[in-house]
Short mmCIF file of N, CA and C in Angstrom, two decimals:
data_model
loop_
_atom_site.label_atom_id
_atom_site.label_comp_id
_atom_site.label_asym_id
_atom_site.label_seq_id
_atom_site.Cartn_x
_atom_site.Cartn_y
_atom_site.Cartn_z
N UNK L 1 0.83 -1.18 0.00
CA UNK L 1 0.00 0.00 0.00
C UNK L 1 0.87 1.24 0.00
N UNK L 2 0.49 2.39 -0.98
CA UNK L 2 0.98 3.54 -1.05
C UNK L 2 0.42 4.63 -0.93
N UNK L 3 0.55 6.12 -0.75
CA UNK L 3 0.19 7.01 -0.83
C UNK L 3 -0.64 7.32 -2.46
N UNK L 4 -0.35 6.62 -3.50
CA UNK L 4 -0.73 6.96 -4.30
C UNK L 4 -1.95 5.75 -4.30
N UNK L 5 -1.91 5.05 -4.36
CA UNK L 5 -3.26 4.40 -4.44
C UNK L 5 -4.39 5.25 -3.45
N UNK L 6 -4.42 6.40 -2.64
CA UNK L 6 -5.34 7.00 -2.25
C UNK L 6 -5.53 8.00 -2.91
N UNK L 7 -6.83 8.61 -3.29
CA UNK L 7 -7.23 9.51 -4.27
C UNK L 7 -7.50 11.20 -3.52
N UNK L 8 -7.18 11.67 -3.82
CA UNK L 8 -7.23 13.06 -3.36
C UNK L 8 -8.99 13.52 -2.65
N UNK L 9 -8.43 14.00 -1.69
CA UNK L 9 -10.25 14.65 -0.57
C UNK L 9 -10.55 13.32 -0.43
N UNK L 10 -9.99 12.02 -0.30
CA UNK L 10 -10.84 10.89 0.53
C UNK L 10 -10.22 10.70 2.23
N UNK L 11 -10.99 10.20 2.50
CA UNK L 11 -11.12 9.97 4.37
C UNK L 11 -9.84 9.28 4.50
N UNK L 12 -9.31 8.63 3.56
CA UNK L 12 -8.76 7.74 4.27
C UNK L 12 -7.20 8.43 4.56
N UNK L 13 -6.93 9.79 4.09
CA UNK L 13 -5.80 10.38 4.79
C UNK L 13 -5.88 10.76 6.17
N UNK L 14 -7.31 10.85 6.25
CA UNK L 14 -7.12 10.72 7.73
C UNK L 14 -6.80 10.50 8.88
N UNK L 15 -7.01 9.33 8.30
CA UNK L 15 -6.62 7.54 9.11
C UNK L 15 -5.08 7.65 9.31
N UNK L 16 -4.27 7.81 8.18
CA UNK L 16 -3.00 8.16 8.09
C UNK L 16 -2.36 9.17 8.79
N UNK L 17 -3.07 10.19 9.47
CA UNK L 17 -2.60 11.32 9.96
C UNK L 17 -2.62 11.15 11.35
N UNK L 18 -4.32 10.61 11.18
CA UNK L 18 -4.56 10.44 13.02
C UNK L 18 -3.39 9.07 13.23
N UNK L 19 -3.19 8.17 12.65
CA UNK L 19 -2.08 7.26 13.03
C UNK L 19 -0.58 7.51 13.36
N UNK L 20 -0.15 8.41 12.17
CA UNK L 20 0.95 8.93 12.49
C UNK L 20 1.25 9.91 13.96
N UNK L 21 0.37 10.93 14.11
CA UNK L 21 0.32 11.24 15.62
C UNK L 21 -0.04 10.49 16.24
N UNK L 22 -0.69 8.96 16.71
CA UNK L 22 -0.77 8.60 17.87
C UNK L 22 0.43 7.63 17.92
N UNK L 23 1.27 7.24 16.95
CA UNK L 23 2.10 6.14 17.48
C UNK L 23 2.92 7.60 17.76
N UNK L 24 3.39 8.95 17.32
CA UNK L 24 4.58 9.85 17.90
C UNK L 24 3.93 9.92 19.44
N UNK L 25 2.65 10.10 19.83
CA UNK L 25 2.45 10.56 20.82
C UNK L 25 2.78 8.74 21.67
N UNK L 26 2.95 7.49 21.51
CA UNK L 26 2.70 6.50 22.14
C UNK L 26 4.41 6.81 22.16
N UNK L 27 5.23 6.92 21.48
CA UNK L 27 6.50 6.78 21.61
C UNK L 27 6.96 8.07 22.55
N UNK L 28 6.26 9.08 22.44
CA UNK L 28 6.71 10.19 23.49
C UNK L 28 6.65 10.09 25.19
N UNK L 29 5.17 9.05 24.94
CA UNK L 29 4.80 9.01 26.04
C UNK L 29 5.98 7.82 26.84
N UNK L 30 6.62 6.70 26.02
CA UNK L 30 7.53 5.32 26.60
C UNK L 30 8.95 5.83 26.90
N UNK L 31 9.08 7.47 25.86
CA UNK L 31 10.47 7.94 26.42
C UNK L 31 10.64 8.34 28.04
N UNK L 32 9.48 9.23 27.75
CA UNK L 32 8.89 9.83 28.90
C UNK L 32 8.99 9.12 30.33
N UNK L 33 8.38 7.71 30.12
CA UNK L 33 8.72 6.57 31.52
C UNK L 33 10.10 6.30 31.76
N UNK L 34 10.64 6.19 30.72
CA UNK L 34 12.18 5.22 30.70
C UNK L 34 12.66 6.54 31.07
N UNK L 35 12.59 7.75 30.81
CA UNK L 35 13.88 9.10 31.44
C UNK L 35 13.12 9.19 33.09
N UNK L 36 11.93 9.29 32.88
CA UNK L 36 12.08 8.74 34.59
C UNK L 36 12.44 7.64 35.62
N UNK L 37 12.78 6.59 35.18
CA UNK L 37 13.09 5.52 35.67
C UNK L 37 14.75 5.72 35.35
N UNK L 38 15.17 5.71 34.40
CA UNK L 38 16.94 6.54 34.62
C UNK L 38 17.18 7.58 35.78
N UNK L 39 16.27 8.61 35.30
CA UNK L 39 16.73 9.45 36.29
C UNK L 39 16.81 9.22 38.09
N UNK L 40 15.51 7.81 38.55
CA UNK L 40 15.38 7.28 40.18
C UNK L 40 16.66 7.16 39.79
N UNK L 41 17.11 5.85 39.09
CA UNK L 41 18.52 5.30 39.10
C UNK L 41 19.78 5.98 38.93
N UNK L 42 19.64 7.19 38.40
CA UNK L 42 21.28 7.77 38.51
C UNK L 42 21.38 8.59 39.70
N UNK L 43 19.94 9.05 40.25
CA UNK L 43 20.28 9.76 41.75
C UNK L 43 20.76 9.03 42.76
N UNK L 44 20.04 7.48 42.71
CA UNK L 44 20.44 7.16 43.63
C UNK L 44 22.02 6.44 43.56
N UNK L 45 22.49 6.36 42.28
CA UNK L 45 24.01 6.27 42.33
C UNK L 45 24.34 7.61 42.77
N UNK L 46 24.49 8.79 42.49
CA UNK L 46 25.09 9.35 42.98
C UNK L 46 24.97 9.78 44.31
N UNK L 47 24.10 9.36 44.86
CA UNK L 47 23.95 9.69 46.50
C UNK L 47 24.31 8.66 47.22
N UNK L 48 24.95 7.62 46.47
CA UNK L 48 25.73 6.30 47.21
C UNK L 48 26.95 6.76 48.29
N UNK L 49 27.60 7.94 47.87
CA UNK L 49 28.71 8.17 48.79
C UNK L 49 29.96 7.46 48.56
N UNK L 50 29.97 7.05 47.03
CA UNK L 50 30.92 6.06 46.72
C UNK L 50 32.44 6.82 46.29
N UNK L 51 33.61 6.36 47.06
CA UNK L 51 34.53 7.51 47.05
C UNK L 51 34.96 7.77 45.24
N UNK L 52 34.91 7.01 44.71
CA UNK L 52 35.29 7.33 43.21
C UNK L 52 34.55 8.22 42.81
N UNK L 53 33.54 9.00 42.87
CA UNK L 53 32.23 9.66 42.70
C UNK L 53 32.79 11.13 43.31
N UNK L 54 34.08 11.10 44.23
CA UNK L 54 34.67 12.35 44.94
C UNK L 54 35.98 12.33 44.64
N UNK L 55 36.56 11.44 44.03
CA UNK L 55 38.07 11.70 43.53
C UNK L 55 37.91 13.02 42.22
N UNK L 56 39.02 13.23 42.36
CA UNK L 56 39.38 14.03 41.13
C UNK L 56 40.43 14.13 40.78
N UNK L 57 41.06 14.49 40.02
CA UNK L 57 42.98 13.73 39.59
C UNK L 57 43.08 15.28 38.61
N UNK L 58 44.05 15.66 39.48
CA UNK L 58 44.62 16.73 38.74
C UNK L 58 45.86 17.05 38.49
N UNK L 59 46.07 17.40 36.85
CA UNK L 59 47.71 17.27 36.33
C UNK L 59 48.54 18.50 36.30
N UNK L 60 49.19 18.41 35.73
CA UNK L 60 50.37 19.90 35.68
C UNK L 60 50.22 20.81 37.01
N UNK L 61 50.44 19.99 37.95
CA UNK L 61 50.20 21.01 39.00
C UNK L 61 52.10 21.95 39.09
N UNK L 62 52.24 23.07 39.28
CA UNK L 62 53.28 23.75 39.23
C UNK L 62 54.58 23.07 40.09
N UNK L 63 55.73 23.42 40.07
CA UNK L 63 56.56 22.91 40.30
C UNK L 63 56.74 23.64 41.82
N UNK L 64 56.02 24.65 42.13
CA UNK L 64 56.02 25.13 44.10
C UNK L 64 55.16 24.71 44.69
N UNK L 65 53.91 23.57 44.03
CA UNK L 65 53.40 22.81 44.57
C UNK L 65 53.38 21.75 44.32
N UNK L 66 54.18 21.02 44.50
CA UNK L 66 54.86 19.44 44.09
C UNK L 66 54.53 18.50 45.27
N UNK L 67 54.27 19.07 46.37
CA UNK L 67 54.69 18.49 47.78
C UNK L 67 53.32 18.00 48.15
N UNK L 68 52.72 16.82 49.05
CA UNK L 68 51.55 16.52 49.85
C UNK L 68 50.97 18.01 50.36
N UNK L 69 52.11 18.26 50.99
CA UNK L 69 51.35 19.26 52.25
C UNK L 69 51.07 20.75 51.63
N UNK L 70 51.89 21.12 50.55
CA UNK L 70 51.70 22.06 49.70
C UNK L 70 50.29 22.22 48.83
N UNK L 71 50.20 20.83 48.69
CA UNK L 71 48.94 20.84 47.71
C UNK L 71 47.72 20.87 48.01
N UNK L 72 47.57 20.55 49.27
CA UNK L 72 46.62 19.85 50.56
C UNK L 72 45.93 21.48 50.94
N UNK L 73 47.56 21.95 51.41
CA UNK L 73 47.22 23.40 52.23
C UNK L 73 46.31 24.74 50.70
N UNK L 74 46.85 24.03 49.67
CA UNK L 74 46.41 24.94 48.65
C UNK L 74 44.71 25.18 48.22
N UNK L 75 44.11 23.69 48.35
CA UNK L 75 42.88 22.95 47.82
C UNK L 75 41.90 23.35 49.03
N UNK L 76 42.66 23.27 49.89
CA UNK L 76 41.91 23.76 51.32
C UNK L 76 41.51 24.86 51.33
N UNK L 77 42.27 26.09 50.57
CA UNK L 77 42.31 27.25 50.49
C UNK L 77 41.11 27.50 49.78
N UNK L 78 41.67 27.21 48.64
CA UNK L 78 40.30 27.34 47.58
C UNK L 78 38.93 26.77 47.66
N UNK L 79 38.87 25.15 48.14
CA UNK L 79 37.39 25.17 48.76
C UNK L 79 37.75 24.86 49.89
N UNK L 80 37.39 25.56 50.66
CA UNK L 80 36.86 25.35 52.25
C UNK L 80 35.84 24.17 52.37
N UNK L 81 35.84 23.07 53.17
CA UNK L 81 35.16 22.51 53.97
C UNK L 81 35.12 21.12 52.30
N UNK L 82 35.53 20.70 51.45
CA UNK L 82 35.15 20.55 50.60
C UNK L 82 36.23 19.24 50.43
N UNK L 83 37.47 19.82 50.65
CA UNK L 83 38.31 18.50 50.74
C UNK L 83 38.58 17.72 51.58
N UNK L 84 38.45 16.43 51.66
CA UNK L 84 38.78 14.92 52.38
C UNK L 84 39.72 14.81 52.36
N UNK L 85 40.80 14.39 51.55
CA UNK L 85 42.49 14.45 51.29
C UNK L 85 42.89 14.50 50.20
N UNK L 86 44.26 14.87 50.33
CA UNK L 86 45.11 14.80 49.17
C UNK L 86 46.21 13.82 48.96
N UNK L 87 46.18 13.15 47.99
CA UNK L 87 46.90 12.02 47.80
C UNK L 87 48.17 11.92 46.55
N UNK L 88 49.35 12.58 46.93
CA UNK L 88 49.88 12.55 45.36
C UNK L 88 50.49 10.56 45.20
N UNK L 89 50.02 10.80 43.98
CA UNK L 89 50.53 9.89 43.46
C UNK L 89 52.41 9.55 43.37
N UNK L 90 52.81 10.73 42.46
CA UNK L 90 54.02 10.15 42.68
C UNK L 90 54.49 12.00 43.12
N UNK L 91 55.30 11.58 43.97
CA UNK L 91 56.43 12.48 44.47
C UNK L 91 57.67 12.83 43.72
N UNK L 92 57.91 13.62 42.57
CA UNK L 92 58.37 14.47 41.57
C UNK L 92 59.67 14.90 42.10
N UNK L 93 59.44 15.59 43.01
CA UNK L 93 60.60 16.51 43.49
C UNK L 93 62.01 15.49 43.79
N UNK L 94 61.68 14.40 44.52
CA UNK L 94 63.14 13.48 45.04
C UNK L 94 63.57 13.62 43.41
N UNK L 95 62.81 12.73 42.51
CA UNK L 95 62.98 12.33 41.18
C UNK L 95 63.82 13.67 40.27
N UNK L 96 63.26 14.63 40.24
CA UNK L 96 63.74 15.77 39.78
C UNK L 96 65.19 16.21 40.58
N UNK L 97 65.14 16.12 41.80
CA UNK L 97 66.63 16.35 42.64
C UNK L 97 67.98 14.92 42.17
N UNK L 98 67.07 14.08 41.89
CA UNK L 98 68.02 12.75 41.10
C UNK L 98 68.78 13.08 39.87
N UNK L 99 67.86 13.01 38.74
CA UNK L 99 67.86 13.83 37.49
C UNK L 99 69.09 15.40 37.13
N UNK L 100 68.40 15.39 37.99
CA UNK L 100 69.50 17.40 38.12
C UNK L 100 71.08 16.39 38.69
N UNK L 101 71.23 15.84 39.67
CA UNK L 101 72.59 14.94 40.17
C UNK L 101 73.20 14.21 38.77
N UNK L 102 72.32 13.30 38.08
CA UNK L 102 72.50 12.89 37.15
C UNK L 102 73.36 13.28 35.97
N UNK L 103 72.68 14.60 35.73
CA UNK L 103 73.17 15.23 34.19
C UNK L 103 74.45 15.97 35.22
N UNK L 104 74.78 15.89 35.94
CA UNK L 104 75.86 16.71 36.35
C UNK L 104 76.96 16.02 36.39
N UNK L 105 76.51 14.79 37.22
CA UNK L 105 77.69 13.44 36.53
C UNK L 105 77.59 13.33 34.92
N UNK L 106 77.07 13.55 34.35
CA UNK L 106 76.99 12.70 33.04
C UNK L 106 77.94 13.82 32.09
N UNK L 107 78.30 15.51 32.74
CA UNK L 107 78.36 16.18 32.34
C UNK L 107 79.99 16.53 32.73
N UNK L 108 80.34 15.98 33.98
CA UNK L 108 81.73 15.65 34.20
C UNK L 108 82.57 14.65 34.04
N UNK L 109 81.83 13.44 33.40
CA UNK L 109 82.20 12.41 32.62
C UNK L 109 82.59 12.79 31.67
N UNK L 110 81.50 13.17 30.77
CA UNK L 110 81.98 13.57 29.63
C UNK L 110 83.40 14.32 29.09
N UNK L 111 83.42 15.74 30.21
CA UNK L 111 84.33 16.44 30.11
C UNK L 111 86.13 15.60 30.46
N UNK L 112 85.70 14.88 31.25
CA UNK L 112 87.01 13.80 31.48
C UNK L 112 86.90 12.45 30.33
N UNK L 113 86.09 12.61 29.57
CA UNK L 113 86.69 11.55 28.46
C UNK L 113 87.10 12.65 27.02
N UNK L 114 86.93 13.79 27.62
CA UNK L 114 87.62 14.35 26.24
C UNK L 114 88.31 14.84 26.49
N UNK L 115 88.88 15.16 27.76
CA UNK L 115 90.45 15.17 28.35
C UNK L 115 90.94 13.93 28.10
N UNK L 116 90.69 12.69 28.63
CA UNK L 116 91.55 11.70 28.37
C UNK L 116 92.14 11.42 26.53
N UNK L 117 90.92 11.84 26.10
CA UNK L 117 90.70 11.69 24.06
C UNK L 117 92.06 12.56 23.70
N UNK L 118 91.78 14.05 24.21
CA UNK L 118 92.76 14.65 23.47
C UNK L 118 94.37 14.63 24.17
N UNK L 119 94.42 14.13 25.42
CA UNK L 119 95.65 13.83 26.02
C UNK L 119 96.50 12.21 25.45
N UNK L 120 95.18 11.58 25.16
CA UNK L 120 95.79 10.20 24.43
C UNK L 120 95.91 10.71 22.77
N UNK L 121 95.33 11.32 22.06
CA UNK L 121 95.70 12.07 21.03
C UNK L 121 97.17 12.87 20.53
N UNK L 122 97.51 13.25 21.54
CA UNK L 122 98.54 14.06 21.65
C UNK L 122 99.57 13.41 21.69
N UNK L 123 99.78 12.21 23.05
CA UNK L 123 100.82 10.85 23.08
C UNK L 123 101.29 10.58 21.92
N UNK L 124 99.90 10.14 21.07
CA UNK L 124 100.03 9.31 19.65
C UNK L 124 100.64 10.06 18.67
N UNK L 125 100.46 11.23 18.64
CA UNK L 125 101.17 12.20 17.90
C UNK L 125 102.34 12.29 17.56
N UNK L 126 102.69 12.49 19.05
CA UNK L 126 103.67 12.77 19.85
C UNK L 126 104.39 10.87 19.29
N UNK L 127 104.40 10.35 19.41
CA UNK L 127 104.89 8.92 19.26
C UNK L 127 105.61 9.05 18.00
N UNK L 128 104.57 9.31 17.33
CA UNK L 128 104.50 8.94 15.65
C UNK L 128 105.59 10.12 15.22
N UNK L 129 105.82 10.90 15.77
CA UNK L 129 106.53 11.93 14.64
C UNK L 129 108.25 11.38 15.62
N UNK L 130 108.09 10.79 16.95
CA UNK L 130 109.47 10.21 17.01
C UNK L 130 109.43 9.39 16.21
N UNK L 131 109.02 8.01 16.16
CA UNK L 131 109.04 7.09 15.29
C UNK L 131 109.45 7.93 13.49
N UNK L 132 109.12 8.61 13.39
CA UNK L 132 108.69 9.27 11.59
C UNK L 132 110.30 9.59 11.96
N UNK L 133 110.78 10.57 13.19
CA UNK L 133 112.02 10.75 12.79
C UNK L 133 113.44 9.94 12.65
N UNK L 134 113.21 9.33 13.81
CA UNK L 134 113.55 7.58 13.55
C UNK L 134 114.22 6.96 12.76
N UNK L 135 112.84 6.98 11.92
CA UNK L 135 113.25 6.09 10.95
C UNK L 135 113.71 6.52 9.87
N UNK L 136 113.29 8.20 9.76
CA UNK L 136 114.59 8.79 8.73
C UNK L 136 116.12 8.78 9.44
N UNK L 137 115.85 9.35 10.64
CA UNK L 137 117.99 8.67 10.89
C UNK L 137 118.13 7.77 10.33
N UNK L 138 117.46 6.92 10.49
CA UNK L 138 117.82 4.80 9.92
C UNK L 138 118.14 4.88 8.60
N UNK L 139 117.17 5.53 8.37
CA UNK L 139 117.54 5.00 6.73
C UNK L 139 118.41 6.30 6.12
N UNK L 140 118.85 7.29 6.38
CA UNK L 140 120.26 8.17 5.93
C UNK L 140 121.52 7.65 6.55
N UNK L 141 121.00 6.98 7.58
CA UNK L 141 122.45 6.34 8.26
C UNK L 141 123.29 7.48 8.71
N UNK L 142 122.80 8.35 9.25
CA UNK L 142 123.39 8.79 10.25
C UNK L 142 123.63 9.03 12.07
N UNK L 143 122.55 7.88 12.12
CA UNK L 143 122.92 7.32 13.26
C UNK L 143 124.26 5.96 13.62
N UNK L 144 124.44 5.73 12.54
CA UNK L 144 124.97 4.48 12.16
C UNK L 144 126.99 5.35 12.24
N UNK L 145 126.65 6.39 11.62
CA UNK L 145 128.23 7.51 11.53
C UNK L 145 128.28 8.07 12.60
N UNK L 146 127.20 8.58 13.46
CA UNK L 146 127.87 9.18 14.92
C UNK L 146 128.63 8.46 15.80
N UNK L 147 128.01 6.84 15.69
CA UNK L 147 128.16 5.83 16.58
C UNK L 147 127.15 5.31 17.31
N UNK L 148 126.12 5.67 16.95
CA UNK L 148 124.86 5.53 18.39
C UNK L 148 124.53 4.11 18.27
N UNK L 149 124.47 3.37 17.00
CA UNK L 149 124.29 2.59 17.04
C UNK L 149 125.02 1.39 16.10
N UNK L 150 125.17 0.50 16.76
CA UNK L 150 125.94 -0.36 16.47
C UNK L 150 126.09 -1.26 15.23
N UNK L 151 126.88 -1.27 14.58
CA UNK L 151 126.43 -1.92 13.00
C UNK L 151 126.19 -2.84 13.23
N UNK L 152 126.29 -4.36 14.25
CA UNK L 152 125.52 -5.52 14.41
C UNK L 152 124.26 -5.49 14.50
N UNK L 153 123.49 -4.56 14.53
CA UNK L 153 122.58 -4.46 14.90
C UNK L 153 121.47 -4.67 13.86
#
């Protein structure tokens, strides 16, 4: 059945009209129950008193309030009567006082392996250009005419 099989000014759009408003009004009316029956049920979750329901987790807190008692005394400030406790998770500051120790060793290490680099650099240098001269005495043989060294040799 279609709209077009009904002929224009007959009753039977009627039927069609009054139907279409009563199933919107039957469906308005079943939303209508079910948002009240949600709504008993989410009040009475939230009036459970359930502590997850009062947590709140808050990030980037500044680096002059890093501390329990800093953060505690701060929250207190701002709502009165409102906070239960404060709980940090992790304690930043030891970690950050580690870190800062860290790069300071890592930073006088460093500086003593490139003292040792360019002091063993220098040795080798230093080696090689005796050796380089060396071995030109040797081979002009004039170590061989001063006497230094021995022709058995």
């Amino acid at each position: 059945f279609t709209m077009a099989n009904v002929s224009g000014g007959s009753p039977r759009l009627w039927v069609h009209c009054f139907a279409a408003y009563l199933l919107t009004g039957i469906v308005v009316r079943e939303l209508l129950i079910e948002y009240e029956a949600f709504n008993a049920i989410r009040h009475r979750y939230l009036l459970s008193r359930e502590p997850h329901l009062r947590s709140v987790l808050v990030t980037n807190i500044p680096r002059h309030l890093r501390a329990p008692g800093k953060i505690d005394n701060y929250f207190r400030h701002v709502y009165p009567n409102a906070v239960k406790s404060v709980t940090m998770c992790q304690n930043l500051i030891h970690l950050e006082s580690l870190i800062k120790q860290r790069t300071l060793m890592l930073s006088v290490i460093e500086r003593e392996v490139l003292l040792l680099c360019r002091s063993e650099k220098r040795k080798l240098f230093q080696y090689s250009q005796i050796e380089s001269c060396t071995s030109d005495l040797l081979s002009c043989g004039c170590l061989k005419d001063l006497g230094v060294i021995d022709h058995t040799q």
